[in-house]
Each structure stands twice: as C-alpha cells, then as structure tokens.
CSV table of C-alpha atoms in Angstrom, one decimal:
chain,number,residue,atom,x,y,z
A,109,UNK,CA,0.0,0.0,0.0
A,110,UNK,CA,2.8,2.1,0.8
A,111,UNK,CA,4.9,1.7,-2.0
A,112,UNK,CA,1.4,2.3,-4.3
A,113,UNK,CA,0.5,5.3,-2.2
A,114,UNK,CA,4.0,6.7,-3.1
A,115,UNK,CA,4.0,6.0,-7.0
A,116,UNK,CA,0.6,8.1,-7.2
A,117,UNK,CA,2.2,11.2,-4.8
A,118,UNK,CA,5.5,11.3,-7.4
A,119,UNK,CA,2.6,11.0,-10.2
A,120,UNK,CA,0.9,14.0,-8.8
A,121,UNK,CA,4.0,15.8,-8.4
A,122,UNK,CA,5.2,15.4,-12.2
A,123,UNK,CA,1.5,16.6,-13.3
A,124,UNK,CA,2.1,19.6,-11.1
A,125,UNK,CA,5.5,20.5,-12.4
A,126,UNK,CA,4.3,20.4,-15.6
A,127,UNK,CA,1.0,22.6,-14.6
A,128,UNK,CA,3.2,24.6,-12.8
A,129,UNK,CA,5.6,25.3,-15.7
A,130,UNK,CA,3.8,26.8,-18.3
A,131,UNK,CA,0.9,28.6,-16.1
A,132,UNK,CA,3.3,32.0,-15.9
A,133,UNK,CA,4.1,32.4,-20.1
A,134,UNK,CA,0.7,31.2,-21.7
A,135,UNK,CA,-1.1,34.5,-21.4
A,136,UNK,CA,2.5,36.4,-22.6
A,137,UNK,CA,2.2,33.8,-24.9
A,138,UNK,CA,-1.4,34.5,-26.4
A,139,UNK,CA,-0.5,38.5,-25.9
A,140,UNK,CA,2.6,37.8,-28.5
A,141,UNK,CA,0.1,35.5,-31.1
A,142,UNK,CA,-3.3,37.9,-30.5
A,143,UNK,CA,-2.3,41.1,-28.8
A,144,UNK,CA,-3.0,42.1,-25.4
A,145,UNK,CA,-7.0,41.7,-25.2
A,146,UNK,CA,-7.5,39.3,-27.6
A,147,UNK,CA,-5.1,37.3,-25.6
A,148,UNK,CA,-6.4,38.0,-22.2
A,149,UNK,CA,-9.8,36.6,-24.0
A,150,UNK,CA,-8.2,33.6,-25.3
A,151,UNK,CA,-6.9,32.9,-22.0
A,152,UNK,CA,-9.8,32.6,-21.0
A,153,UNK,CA,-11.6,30.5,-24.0
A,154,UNK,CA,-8.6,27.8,-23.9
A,155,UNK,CA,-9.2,27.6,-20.1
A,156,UNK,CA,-13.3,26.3,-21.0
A,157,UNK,CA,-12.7,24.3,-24.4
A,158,UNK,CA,-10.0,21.9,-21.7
A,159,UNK,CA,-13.1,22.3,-19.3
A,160,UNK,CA,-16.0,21.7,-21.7
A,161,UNK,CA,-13.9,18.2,-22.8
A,162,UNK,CA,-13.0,17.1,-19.2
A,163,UNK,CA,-16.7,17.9,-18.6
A,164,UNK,CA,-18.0,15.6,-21.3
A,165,UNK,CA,-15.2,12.7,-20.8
A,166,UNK,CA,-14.0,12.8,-16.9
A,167,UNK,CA,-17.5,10.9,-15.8
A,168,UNK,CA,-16.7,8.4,-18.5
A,169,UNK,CA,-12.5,8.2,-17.5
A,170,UNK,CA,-14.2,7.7,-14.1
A,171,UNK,CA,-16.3,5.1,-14.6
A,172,UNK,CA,-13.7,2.9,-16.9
A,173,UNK,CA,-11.4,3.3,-14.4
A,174,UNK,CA,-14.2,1.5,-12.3
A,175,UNK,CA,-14.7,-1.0,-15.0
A,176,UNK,CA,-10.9,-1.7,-16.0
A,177,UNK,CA,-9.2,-0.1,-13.2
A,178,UNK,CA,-7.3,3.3,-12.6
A,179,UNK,CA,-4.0,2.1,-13.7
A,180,UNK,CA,-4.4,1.9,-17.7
A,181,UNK,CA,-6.8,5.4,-17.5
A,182,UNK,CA,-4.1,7.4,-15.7
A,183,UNK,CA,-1.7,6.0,-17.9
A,184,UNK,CA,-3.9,7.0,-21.2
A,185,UNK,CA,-3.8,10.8,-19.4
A,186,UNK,CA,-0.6,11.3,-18.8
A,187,UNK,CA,-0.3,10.2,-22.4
A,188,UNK,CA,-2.5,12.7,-23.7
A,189,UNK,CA,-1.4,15.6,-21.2
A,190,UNK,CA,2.3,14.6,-23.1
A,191,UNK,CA,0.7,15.1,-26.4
A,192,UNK,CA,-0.4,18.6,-25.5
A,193,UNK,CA,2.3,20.1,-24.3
A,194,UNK,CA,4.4,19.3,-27.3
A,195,UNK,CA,1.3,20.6,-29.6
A,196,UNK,CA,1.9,23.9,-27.7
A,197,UNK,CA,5.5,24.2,-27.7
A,198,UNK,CA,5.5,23.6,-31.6
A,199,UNK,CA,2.3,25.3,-32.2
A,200,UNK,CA,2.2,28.0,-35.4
A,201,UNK,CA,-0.9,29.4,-34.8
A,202,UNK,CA,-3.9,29.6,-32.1
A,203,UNK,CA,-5.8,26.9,-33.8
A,204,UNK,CA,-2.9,24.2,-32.6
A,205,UNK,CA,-2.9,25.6,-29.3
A,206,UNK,CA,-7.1,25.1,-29.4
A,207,UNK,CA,-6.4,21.8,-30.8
A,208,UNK,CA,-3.6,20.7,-27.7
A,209,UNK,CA,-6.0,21.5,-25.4
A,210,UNK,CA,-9.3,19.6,-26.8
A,211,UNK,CA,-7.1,16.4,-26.8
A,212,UNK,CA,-5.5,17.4,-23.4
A,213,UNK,CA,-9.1,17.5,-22.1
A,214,UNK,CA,-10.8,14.6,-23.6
A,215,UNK,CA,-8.1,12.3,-21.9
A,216,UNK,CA,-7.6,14.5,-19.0
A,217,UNK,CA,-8.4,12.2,-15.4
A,218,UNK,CA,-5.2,12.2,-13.4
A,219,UNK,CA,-6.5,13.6,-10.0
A,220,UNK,CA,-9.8,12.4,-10.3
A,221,UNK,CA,-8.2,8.6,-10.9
A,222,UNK,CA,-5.7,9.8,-8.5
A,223,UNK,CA,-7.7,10.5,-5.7
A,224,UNK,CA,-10.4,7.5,-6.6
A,225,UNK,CA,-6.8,5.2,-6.6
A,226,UNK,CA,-6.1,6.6,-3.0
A,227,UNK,CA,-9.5,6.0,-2.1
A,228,UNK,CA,-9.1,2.5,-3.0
A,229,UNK,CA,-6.1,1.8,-0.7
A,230,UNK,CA,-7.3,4.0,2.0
A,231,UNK,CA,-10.1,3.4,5.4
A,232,UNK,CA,-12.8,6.1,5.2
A,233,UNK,CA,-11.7,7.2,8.6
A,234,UNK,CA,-8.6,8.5,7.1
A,235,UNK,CA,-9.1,9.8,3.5
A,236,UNK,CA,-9.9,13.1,4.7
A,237,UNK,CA,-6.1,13.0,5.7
A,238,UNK,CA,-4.9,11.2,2.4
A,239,UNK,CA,-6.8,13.4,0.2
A,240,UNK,CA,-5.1,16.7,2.0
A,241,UNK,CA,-1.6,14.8,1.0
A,242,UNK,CA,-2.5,14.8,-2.5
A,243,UNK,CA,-3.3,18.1,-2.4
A,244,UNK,CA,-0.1,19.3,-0.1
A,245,UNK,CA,2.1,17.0,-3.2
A,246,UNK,CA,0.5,19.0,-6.0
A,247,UNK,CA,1.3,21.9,-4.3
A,248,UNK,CA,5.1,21.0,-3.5
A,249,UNK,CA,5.0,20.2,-7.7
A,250,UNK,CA,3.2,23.7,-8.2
A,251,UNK,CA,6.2,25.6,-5.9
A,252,UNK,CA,9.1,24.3,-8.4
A,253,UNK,CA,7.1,24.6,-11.7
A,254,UNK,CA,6.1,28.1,-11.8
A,255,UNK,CA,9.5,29.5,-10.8
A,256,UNK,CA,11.2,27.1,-13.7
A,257,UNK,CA,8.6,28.1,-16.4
A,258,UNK,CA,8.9,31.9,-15.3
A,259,UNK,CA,12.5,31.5,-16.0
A,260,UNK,CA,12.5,29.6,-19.2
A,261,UNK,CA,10.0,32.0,-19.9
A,262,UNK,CA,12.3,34.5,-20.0
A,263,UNK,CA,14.4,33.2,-22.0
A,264,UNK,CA,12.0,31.7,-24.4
A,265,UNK,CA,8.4,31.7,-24.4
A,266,UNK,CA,7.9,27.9,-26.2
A,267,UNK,CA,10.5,26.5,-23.3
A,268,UNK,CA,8.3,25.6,-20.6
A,269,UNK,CA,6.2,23.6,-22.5
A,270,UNK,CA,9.0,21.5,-24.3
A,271,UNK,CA,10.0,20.8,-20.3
A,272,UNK,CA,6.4,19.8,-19.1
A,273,UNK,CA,6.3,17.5,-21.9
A,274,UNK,CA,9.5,16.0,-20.6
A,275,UNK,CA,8.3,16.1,-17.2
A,276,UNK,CA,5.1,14.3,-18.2
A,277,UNK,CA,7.0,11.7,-20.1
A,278,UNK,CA,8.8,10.9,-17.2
A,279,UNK,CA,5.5,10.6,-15.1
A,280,UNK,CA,4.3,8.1,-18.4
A,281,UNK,CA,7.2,5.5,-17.8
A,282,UNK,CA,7.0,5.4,-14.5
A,283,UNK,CA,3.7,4.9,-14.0
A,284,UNK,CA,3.8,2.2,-16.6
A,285,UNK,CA,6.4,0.5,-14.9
A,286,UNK,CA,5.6,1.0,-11.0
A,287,UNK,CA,2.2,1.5,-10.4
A,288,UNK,CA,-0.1,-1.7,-9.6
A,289,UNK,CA,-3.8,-2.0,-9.9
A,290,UNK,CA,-5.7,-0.9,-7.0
A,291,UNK,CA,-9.8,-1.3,-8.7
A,292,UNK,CA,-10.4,-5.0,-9.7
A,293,UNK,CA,-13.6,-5.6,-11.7
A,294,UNK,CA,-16.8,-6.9,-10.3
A,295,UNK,CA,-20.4,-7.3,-10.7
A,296,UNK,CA,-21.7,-4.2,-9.3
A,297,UNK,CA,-18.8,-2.1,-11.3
A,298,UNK,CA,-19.9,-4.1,-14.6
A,299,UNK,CA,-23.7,-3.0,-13.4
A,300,UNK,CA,-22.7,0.5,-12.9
A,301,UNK,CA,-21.0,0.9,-16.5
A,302,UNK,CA,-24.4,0.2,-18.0
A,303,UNK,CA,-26.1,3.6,-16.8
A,304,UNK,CA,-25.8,6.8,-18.6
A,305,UNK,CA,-23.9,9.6,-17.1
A,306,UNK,CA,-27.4,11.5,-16.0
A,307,UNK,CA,-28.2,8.1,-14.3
A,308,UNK,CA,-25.4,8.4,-12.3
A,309,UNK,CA,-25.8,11.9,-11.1
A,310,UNK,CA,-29.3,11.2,-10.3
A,311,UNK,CA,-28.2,8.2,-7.9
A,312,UNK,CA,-25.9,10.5,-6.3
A,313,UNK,CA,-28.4,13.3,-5.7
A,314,UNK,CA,-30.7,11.2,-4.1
A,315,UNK,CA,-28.1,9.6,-1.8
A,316,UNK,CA,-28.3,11.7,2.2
A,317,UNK,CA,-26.7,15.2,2.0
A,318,UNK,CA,-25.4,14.8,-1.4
A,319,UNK,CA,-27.3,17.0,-3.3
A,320,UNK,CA,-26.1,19.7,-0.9
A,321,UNK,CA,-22.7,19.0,-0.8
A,322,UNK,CA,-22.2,18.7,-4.7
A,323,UNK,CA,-23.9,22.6,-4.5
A,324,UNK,CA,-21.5,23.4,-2.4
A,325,UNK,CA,-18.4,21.7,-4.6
A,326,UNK,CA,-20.2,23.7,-7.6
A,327,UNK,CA,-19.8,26.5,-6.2
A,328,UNK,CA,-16.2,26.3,-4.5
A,329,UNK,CA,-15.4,25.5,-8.0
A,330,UNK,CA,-16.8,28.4,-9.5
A,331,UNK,CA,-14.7,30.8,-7.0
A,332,UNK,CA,-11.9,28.6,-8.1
A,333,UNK,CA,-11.9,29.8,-11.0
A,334,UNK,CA,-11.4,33.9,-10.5
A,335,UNK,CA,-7.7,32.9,-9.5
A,336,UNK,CA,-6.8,30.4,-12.1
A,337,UNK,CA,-7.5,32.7,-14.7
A,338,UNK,CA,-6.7,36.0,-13.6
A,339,UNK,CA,-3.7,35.5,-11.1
A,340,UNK,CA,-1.5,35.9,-13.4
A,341,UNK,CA,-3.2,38.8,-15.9
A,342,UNK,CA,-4.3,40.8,-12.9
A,343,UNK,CA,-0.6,40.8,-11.2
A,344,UNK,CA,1.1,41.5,-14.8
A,345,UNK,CA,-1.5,44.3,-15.4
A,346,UNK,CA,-2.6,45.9,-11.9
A,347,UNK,CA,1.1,45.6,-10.4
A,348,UNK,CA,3.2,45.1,-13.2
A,349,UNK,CA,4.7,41.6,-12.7
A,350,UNK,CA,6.9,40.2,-14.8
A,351,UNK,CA,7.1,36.7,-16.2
A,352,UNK,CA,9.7,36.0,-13.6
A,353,UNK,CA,7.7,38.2,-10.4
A,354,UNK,CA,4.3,35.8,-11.8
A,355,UNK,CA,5.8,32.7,-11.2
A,356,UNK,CA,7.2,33.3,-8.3
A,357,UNK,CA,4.1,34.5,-6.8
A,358,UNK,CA,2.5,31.0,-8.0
A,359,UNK,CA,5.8,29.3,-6.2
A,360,UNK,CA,5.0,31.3,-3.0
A,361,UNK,CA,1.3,29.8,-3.5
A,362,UNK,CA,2.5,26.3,-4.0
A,363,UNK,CA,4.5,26.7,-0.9
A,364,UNK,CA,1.5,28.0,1.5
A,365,UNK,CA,-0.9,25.7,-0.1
A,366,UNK,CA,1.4,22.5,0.7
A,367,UNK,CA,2.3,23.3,4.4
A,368,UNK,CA,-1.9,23.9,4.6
A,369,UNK,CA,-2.6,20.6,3.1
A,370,UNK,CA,-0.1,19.1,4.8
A,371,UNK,CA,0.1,20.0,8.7
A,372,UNK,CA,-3.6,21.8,8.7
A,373,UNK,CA,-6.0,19.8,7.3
A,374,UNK,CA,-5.7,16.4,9.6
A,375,UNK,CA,-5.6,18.3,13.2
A,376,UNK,CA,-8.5,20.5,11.9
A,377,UNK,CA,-10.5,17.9,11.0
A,378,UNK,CA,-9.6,15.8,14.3
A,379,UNK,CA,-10.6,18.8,16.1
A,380,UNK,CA,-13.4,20.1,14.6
A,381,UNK,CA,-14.9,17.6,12.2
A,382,UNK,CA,-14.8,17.9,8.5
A,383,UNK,CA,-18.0,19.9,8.3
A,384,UNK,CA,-16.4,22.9,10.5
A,385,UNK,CA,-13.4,22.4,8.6
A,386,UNK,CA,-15.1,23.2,5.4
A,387,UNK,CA,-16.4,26.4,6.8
A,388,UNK,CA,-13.6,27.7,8.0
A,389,UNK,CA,-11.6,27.1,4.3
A,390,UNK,CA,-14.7,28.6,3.1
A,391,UNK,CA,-14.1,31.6,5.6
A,392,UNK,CA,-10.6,31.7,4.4
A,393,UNK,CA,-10.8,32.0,1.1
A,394,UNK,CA,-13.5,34.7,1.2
A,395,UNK,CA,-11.5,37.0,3.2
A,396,UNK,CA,-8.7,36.7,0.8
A,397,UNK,CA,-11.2,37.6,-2.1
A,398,UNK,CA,-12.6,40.7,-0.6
A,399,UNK,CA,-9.0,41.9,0.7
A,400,UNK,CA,-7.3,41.5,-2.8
A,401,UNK,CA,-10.3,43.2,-4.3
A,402,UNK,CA,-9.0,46.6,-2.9
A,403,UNK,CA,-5.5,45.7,-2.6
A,404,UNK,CA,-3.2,48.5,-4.5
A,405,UNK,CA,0.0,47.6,-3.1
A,406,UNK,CA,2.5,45.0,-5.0
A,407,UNK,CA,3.0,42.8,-1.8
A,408,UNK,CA,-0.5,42.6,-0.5
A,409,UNK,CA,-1.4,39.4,-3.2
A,410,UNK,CA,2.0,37.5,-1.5
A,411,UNK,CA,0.8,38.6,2.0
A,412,UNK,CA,-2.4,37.1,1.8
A,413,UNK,CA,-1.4,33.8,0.4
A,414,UNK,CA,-1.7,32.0,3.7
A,415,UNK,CA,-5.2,32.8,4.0
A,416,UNK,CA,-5.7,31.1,0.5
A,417,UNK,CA,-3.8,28.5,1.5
A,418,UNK,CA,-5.9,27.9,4.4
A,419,UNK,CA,-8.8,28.3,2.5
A,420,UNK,CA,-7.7,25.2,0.6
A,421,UNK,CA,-8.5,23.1,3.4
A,422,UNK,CA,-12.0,23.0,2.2
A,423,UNK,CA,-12.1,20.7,-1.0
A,424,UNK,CA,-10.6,17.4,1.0
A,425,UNK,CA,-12.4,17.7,3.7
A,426,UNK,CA,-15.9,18.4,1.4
A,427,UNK,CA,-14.6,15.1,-1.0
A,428,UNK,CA,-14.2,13.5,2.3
A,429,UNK,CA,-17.9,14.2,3.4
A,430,UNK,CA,-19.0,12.7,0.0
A,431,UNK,CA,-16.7,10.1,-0.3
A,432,UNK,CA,-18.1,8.3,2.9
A,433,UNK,CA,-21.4,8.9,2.0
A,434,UNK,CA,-20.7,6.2,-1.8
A,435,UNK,CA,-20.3,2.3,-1.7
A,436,UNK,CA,-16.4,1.4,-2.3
A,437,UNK,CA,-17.8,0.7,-5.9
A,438,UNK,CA,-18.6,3.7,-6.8
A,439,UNK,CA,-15.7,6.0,-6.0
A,440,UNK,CA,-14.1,6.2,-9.3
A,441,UNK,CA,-17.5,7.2,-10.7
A,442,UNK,CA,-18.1,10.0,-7.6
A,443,UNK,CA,-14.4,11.3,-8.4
A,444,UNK,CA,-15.2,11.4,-12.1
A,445,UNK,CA,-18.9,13.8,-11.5
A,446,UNK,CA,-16.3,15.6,-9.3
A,447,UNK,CA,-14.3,16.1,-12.2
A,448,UNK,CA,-17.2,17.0,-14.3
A,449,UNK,CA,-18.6,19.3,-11.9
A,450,UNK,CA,-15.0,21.0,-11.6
A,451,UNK,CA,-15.1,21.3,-15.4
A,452,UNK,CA,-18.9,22.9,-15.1
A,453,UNK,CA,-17.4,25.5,-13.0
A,454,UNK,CA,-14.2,25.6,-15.7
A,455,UNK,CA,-16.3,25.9,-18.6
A,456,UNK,CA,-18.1,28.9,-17.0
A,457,UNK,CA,-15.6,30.5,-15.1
A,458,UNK,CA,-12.8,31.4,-17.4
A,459,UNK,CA,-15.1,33.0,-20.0
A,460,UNK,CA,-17.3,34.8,-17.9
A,461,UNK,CA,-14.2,35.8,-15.4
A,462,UNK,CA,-12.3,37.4,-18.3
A,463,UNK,CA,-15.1,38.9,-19.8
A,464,UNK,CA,-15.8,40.5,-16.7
A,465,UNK,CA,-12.7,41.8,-15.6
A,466,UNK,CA,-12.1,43.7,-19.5
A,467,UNK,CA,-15.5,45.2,-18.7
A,468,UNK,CA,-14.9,46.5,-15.4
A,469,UNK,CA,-11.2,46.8,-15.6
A,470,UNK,CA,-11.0,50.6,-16.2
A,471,UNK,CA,-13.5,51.5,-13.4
A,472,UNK,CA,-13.4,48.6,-10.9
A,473,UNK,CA,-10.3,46.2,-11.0
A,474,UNK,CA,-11.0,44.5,-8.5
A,475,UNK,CA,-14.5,43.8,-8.7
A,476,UNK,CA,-14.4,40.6,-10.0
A,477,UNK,CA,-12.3,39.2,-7.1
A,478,UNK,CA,-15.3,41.1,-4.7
A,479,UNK,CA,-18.1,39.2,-6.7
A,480,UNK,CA,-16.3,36.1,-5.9
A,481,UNK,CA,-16.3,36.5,-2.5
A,482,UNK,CA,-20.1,37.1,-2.2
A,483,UNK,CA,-20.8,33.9,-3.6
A,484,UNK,CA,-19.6,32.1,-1.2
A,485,UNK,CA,-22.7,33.5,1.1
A,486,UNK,CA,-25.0,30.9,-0.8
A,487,UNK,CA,-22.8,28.1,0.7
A,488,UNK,CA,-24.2,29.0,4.3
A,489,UNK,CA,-27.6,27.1,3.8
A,490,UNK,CA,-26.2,24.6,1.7
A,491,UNK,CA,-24.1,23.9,4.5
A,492,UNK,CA,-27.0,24.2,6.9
A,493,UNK,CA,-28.9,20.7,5.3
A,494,UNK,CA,-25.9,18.3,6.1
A,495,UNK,CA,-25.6,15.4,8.6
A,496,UNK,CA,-23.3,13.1,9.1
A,497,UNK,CA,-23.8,10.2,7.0
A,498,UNK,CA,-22.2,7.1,6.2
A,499,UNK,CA,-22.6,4.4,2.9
A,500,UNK,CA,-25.6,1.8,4.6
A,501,UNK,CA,-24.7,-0.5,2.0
A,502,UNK,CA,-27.5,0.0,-0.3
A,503,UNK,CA,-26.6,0.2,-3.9
C-alpha cells in the first residue's frame, strides 16, 4: 500500500511540475500570437474548451477506471497531457494551441483517478487526511514549476512547455512500470458501466446530504476559477509583474498551499470535524477575495497567500464528506462527477471571469475578485442541510 500510495504522490508531483511550468508564459504567450485583449480573451476560452472536454469525458475516464481499473486510464492521461504540451511548444498558430487542449481535455483524469486510486487503498476514517496529502504534493510540484517556467519564460516563451512534456513523459514511464492496480472488476462495477452519465448523477443526488454537498463543490469550483484565470493577468496588469515576479508569486502559492494541506488539514479535521473544517476554508478564502479586491499595493497578493492557503483546506475535507457517504464501488465514478462538476465550474468560469474583468477593468479592478467573495454566502444554507452520514450499503 505504501509503495502504491507513493507511485501516485510522485505521479501527482510530475502533473504539477508540468501545470506549474507553463501557467506564468501562456497568457504572454497569447498577448505575442493575439495582442493584449484578444489574448487575455483567449486565456480565457482555452481555459473552457479543456473544461468543456474534461466535462464531457472525466465521468466516463471515471467510470472505466471502475470497470478496467485506474492504472491503464491514468496511464492514457498522462499520455495525452504529453501530447499537448508538445502541440503547444510547436504550435504555429492559435488553432494548434485550441487543438492541444481539446485532446488534453478529452483524456484528462489524473486527479480524479488519482484520488479514486487513494480512495481504493485508504479506510474512510482517514481519506480526509490522504486526500489533504495529494493536495499538499500538487502543491510542493506547483512551488518548483512556476519558478522554472517563469524562468525559461524569460528566455524563451515555447521552453516551458517543451520541459512539461518531458516532465510528463517521465511521469508516463513510471507509472507504466511502477504503479499496480488498486480497482479490480466486479459485478456491481460491470452493473454501474451500463447507466448513462445523467443516471449516475441522479443516484448520487438522491443519496443523504449529497445534493447539498455537490452545490457546495459547484460552487467552490466556481470561485476557483477567478484565481486560475486572472492571477497571473491581474498581477502583470494591476502591479506590473513580470514573467519571472508571476511565477514566483505562483511558487509562493504552492509553498502556503502545501504546508496547509499538509500540517492543517488532519488536526482541523480531528478537532473540529470535517463539516467545521469546510467552513472555516470557506471563511478563508473569502476574506482573501474581498482583501485583494482593494489591494493596491505590489505585496499585499504575497501577504495574503496563507489565507488562500488555508482556505484550501476545504475541497478534502468536502470530497471526504462525499466520499463516505458512496459504496467502495462507486468511488471512481463519484471522483469522475467531481471532475465534471469541476469542469462545469471551468467551462463557465474562465469565459465569464475574463469577460468580466475587460468590462470593469478601467473602473473597478477588483470587482471581480469582490463578486467572488459574495458567492460564497450561498454556501451557508447549503451547509445548513448536512448530517453526518455514512454508505448503509444499499446500492
């Protein structure tokens, strides 16, 4: 278990490095093929065509990984995540980079199968913990990648993704060669393959306090989204970062977010429960919204990374709440409608976030970031239907 439990962590890792590498150059990037709007807007459109895919496919990925297990799927992802990142660093025109990330997206799964893999090897009493160290290892990959790509940024702007297709075909051979199966086929996974997708979410709806917790996901997912696609744009244009000054800002992220998911996330929950735990990343998070909203000074974003960090406490401990509530057989498919619902929020959220911060960047800045914030409020009575609950062992 051990020696599995490790494969999947360095698996993680690689994904992030590569992430992490070429997050800091792809809006320069689209600036230098579009100029500066249009590239800001097809930021923003790239971000929802990977979504839209990973929307249509990840509940699928999911489920096959039920059916034929998670090794083979995660290996067909890393496969396809190589593929893209060597469309991008070769790519002529912003029809290859559209094309790159269609293909990334329809074979994109690796932290959905990652975390349905760990929830195969781990009790339910402790995936709460085990999901947090996923997230803490993406993080530690997210701290090196960023400060890498902003410096092969610098010196060329098609480097960083030449080096997350080598860090990704690193992850490809040895997940090949090291990782075992953890998901073996069996009758209720074969009975599960046969229902459609809207099947699916309908089971999970009606299952105790999962219709409120997947609003909540939804919506924590939405807010995701104002910092993966402006962090970067909003720092280069409101306080003048440079390639270099962006990725070191999402180094400085990875960093807080790692030592949060790492040493925060198991004594909170131990102290006070997973639900209170949620709240308070909720809390966080929307603190560190409102504050950058009227934030003028260069440090202030880097000073209020902890908070962020701390709000990241709240997606394990929420997959945590859900994933007790779903038979062992249904894990993969729960992490893949996660994955989907992550891509709703992806497919909205980078579109509508760009469009808008153009509109309102003149007269308001930071009134996106503000917005953001607010939504959080409709979590509260979400929040308010949940009890504990545990799978009964009804299909």
């Amino acid at each position: 278990m051990k020696k599995s439990l490790s494969v999947i962590l360095i698996t993680i890792f690689l994904d992030a490095v590569g992430i992490g590498l070429i997050m800091p150059i792809l809006p320069e990037l689209l600036r230098s093929l579009a100029g500066a709007e249009a590239g800001g807007v097809h930021y923003g459109a790239l971000l929802a065509v990977y979504a839209l895919m990973q929307f249509i496919f990840a509940p699928i990925l999911g489920a096959l990984s039920d059916r034929f297990g998670r090794r083979p799927v995660l290996i067909i992802s890393i496969a396809g995540a190589t593929a893209d990142y060597l469309l991008m660093a070769a790519a002529p025109s912003l029809l290859w980079l559209y094309i790159g990330r269609i293909f990334a997206g329809i074979t994109g799964a690796n932290m959905a199968v990652a975390t349905a893999y760990v929830s195969d090897i781990t009790p339910a009493h402790e995936r709460a913990k085990r999901f947090g160290l996923l997230g803490a290892v993406f993080g530690i990959g997210f701290i090196a990648g960023p400060v890498i790509g902003g410096v092969l940024g610098e010196w060329n702007l098609h480097a960083p993704f030449f080096a997350a297709a080598f860090m990704n075909g690193i992850n490809l051979i040895m997940t090949a060669v090291l990782l075992k199966e953890s998901k073996h086929s069996n009758k209720m996974t074969e009975k599960v393959q046969e229902q459609s997708i809207l099947k699916k979410l309908s089971y999970l709806i009606t299952q105790p306090n999962m219709a409120p917790l997947l609003g909540i996901f939804l919506i924590i997912t939405l807010v995701s989204q104002v910092p993966a696609t402006l962090w970067v744009i909003y720092g280069q244009d409101r306080y003048g970062w440079s390639i270099f000054i962006a990725g070191v800002s999402l180094a400085s992220y990875g960093i807080c977010h790692s030592i949060a998911q790492a040493f925060a996330i198991a004594p909170m929950v131990k102290r006070f429960g997973e639900k209170n735990t949620l709240l308070c990343g909720i809390a966080c998070d929307a603190i560190g919204l409102l504050l950058l909203s009227i934030a003028v000074e260069e440090w202030v974003p880097f000073a209020l990374l902890p908070l962020f960090a701390l709000g990241g406490v709240a997606v394990p401990a929420l997959q945590a709440m859900m994933s007790r509530g779903i038979s062992d057989e249904r894990q993969g498919e729960l992490q893949g409608l996660l994955s989907s619902f992550n891509s709703l929020g992806a497919i909205i959220g980078p579109v509508l976030v760009t469009s808008l911060y153009f509109m309102t960047q003149a007269s308001a800045p930071g009134m996106v970031w503000a917005l953001a914030a607010i939504l959080y409020v409709i979590t509260l009575p979400l929040l308010l239907k949940y009890r504990l609950n545990k799978y009964s062992g009804v299909p």
